[in-house]
C-alpha positions as a Markdown table, in Angstrom:
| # | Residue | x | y | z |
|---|---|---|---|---|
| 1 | Unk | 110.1 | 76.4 | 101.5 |
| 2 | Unk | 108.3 | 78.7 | 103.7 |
| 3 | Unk | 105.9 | 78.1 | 106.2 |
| 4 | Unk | 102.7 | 80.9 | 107.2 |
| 5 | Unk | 101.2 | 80.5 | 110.5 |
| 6 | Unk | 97.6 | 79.4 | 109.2 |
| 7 | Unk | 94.3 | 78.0 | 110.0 |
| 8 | Unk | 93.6 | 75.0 | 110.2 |
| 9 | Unk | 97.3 | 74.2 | 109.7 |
| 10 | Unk | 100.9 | 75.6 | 108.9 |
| 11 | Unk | 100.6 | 76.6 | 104.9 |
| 12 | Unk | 104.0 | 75.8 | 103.4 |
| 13 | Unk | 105.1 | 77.2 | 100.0 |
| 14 | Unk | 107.5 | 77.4 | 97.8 |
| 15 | Unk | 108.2 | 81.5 | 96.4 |
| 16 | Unk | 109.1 | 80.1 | 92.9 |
| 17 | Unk | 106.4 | 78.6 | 92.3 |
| 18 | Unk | 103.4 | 80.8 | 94.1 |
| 19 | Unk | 101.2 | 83.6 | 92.6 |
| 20 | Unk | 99.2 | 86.3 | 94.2 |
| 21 | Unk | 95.9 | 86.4 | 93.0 |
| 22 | Unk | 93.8 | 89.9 | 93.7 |
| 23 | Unk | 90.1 | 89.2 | 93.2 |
| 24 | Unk | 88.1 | 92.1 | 91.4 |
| 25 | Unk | 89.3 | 95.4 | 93.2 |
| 26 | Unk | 87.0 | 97.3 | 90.9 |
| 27 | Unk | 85.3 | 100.4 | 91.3 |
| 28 | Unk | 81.8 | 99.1 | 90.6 |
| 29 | Unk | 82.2 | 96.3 | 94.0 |
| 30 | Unk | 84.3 | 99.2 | 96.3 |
| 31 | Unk | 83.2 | 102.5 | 95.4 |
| 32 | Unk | 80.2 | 104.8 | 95.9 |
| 33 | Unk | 78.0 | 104.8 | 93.0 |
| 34 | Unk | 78.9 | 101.4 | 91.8 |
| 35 | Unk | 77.3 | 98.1 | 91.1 |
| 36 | Unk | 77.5 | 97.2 | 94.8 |
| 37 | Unk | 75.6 | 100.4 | 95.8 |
| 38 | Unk | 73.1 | 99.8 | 93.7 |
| 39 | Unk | 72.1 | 96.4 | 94.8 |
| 40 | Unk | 71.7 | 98.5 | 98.2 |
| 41 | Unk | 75.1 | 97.5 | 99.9 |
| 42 | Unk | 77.2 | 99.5 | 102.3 |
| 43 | Unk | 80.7 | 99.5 | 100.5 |
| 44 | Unk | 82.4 | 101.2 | 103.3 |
| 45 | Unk | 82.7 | 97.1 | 103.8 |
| 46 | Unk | 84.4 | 96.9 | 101.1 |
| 47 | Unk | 87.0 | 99.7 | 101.6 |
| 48 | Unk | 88.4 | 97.8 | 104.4 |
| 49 | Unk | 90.6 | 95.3 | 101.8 |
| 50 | Unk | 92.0 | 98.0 | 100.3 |
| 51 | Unk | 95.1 | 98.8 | 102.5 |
| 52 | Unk | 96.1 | 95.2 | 103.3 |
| 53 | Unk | 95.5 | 94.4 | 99.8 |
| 54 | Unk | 98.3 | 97.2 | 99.0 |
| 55 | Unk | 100.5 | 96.2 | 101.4 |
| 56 | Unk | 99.9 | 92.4 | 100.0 |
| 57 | Unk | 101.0 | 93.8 | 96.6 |
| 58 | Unk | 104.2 | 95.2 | 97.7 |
| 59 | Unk | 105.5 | 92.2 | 99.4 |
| 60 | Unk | 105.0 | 90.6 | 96.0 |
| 61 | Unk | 106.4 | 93.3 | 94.4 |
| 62 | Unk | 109.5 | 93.9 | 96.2 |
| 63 | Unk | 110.2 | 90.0 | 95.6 |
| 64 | Unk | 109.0 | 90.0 | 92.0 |
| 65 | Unk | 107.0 | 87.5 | 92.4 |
| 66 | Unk | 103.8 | 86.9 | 89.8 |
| 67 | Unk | 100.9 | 88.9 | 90.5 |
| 68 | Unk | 97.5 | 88.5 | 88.4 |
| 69 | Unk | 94.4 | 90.7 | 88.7 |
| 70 | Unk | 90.8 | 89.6 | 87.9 |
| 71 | Unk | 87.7 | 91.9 | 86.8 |
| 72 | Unk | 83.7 | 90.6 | 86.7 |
| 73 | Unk | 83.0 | 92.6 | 83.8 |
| 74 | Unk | 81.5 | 92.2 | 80.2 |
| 75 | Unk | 81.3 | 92.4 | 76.6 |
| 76 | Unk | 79.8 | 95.9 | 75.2 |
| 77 | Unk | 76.8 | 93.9 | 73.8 |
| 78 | Unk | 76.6 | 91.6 | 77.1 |
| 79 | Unk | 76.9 | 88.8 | 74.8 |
| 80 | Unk | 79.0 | 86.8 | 77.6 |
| 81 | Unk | 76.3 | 87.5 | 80.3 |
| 82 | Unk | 73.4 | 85.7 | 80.6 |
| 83 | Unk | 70.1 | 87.1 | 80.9 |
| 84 | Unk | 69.9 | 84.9 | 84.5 |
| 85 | Unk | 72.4 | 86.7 | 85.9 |
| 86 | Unk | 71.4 | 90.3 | 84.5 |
| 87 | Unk | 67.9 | 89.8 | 85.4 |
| 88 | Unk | 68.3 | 88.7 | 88.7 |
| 89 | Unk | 66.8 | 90.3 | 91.7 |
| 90 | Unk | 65.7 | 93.8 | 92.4 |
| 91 | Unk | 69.0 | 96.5 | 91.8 |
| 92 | Unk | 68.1 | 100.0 | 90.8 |
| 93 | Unk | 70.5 | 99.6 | 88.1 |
| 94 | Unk | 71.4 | 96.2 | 86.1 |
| 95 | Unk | 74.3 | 94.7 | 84.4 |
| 96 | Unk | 74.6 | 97.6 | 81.0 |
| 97 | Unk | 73.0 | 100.4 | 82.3 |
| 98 | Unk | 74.3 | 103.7 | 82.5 |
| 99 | Unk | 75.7 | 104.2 | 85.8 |
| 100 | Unk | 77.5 | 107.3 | 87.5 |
| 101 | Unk | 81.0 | 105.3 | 86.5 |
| 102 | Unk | 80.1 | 104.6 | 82.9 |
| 103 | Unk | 77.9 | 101.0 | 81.8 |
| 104 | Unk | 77.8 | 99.3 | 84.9 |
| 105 | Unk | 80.2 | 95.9 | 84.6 |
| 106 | Unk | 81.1 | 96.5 | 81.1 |
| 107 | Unk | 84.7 | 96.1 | 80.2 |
| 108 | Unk | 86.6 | 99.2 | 79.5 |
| 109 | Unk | 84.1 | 101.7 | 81.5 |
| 110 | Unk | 85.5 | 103.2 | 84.3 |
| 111 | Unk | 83.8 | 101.5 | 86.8 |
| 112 | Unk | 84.8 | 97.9 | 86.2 |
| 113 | Unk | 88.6 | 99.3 | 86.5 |
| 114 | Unk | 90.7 | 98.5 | 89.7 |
| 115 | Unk | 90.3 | 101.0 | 92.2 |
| 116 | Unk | 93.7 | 103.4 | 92.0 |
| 117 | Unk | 95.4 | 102.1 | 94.9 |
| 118 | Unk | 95.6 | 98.1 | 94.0 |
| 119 | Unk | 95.8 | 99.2 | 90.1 |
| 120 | Unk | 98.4 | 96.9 | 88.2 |
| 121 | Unk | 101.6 | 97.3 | 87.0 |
| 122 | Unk | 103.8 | 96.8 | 83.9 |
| 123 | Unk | 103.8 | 93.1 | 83.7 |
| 124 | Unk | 100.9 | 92.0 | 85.9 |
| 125 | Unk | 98.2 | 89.8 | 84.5 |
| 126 | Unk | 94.7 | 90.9 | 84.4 |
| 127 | Unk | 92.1 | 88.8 | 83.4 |
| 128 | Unk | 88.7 | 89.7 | 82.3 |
| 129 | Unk | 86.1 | 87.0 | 83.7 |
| 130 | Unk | 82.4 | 86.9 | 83.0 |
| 131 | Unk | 81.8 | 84.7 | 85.5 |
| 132 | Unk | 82.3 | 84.6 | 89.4 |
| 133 | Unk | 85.0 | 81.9 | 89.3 |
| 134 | Unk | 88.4 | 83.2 | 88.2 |
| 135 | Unk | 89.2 | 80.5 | 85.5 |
| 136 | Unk | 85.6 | 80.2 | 83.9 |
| 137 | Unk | 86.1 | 81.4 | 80.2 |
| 138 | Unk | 89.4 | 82.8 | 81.0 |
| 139 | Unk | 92.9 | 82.6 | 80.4 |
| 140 | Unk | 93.9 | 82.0 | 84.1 |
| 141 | Unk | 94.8 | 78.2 | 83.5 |
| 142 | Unk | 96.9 | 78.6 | 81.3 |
| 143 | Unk | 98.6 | 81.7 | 82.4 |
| 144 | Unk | 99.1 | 79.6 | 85.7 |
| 145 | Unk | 100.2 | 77.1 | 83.9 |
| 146 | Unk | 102.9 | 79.0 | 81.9 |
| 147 | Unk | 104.6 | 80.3 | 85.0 |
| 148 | Unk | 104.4 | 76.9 | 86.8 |
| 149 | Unk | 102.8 | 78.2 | 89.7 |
| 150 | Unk | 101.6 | 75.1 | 92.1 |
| 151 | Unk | 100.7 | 77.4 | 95.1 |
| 152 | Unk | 98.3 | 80.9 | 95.0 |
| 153 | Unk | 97.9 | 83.6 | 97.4 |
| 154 | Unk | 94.3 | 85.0 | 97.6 |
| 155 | Unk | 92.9 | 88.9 | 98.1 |
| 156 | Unk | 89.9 | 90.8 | 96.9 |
| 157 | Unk | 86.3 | 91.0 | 96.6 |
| 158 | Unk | 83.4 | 89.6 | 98.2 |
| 159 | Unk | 84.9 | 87.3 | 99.9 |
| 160 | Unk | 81.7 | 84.7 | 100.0 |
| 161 | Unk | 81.1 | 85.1 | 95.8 |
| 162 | Unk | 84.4 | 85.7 | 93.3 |
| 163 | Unk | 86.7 | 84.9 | 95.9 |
| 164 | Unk | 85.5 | 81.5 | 97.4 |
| 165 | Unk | 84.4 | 80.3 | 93.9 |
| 166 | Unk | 87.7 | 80.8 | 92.5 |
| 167 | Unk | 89.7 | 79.0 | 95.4 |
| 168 | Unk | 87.2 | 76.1 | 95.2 |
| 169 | Unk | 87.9 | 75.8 | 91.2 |
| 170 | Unk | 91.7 | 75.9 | 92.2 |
| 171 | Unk | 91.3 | 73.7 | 94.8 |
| 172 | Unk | 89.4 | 71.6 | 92.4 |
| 173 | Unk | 92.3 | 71.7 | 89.7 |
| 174 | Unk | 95.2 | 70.9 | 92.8 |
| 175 | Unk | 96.6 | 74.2 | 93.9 |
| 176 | Unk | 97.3 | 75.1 | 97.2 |
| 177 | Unk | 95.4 | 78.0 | 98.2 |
| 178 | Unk | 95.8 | 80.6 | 100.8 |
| 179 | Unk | 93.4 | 83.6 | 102.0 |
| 180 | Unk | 94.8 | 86.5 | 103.3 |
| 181 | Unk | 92.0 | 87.1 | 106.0 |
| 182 | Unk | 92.4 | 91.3 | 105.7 |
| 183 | Unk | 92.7 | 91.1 | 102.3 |
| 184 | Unk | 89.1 | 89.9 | 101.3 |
| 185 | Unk | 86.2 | 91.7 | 102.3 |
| 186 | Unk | 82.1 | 91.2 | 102.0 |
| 187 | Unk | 79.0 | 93.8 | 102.4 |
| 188 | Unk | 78.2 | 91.0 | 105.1 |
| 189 | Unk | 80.8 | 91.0 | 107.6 |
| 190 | Unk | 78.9 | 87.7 | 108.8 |
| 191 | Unk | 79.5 | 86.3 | 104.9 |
| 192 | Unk | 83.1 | 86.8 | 105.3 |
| 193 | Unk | 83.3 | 85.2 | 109.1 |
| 194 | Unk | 81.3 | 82.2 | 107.2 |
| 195 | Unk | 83.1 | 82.0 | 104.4 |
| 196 | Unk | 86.8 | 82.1 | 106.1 |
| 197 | Unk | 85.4 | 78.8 | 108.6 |
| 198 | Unk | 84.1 | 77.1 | 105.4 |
| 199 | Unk | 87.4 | 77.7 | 103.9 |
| 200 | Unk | 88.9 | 76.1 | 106.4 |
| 201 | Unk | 87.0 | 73.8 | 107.5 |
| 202 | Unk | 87.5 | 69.3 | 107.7 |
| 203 | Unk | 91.6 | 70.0 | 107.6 |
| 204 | Unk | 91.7 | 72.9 | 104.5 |
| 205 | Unk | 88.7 | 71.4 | 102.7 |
| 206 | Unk | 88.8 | 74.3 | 100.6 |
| 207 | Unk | 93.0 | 75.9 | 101.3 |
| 208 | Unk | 93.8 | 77.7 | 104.1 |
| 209 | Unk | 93.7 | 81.5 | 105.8 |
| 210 | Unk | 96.3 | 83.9 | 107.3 |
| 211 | Unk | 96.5 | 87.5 | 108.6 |
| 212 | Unk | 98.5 | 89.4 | 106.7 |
| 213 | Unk | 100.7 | 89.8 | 109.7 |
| 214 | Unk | 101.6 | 85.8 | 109.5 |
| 215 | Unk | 102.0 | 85.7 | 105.6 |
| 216 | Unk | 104.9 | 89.0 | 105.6 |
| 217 | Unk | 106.4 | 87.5 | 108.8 |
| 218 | Unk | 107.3 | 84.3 | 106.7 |
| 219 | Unk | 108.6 | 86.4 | 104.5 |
| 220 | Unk | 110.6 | 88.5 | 106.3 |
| 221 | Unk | 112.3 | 85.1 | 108.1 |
């Protein structure tokens, strides 16, 4: 068992049995020109998860332990998005369009891939969701199921939207859940601050969250 220095408490796991879980790295959230942009974000935000999410993904690496990757991204006819959430708001571009990275959010353009320095590797999982939450129409259940995983490690994008909904549905289905505080990022810095207490909040109402220094320092013990 090994034992993070966390908020709101010490967030002991067992290796065997814990995944890391990178939340939609993509392109279209991170870089200039993408979905975010268009919606009239500042993604330089975003850019900041990059590094500790790589540094994240070598410590899993280097102990071979699971790794799964998810994408917010579409069906070529947008069959699997609903007009409520392509409809929504005011973007320059919407959920389809032709965007400086290909159809923006559509699966297999070049923007819904993970930006080059978090990309996977032989043997990673990546699941395609429609939906903000991870295991919505997805094979994430299972897959977590499969490997017998009881505890996940969180990183990835925003931190307030994909990344809180999917620790609240694993919360909800009894996995322990920790955020890697560097790891996650938001086009509202105040989202993320929000997000991280709410996380944490009434004893772990939701899991738990760690600097990236904490989580390798367990590691390396």
């Amino acid at each position: 068992m090994l034992k993070v220095d966390a908020e709101p408490f010490t967030f002991a796991f067992e290796p065997a049995s814990t995944a890391l879980v990178v939340i939609d790295m993509q392109r279209d959230f991170i870089e200039p020109g993408g979905f975010g942009e268009t919606l009239g974000n500042d993604v330089s935000h975003m850019q900041r998860a990059i590094a500790p999410t790589q540094h994240l993904l070598r410590l899993f690496r280097q102990k071979e332990w699971p790794v799964i990757h998810t994408r917010e991204c579409h069906a070529a006819d947008l069959s699997d998005c609903p007009p409520a959430k392509r409809d929504r708001g005011n973007p320059s571009m919407r959920i389809g369009d032709d965007g400086p990275m290909g159809r923006i959010l559509v699966r297999g353009e070049p923007g819904a891939e993970i930006v080059a320095e978090c990309a996977p590797i032989d043997g990673e999982i990546v699941i395609d969701k429609p939906g903000k939450g991870a295991f919505y129409a997805t094979s994430l259940g299972a897959d977590l199921e499969r490997l017998q995983i009881r505890s996940l490690v969180f990183a990835g994008v925003t931190t307030e939207v994909c990344v809180q909904t999917t620790m609240r549905e694993a919360n909800d289905r009894g996995f322990e859940c920790l955020l890697i505080e560097e790891a996650t990022e938001s086009y509202f810095p105040e989202f993320k601050a929000a997000t991280l207490d709410m996380i944490r909040a009434q004893g772990g109402i939701v899991g738990w969250t760690a600097p990236l220094k904490s989580f390798a320092s367990a590691i390396d013990e």
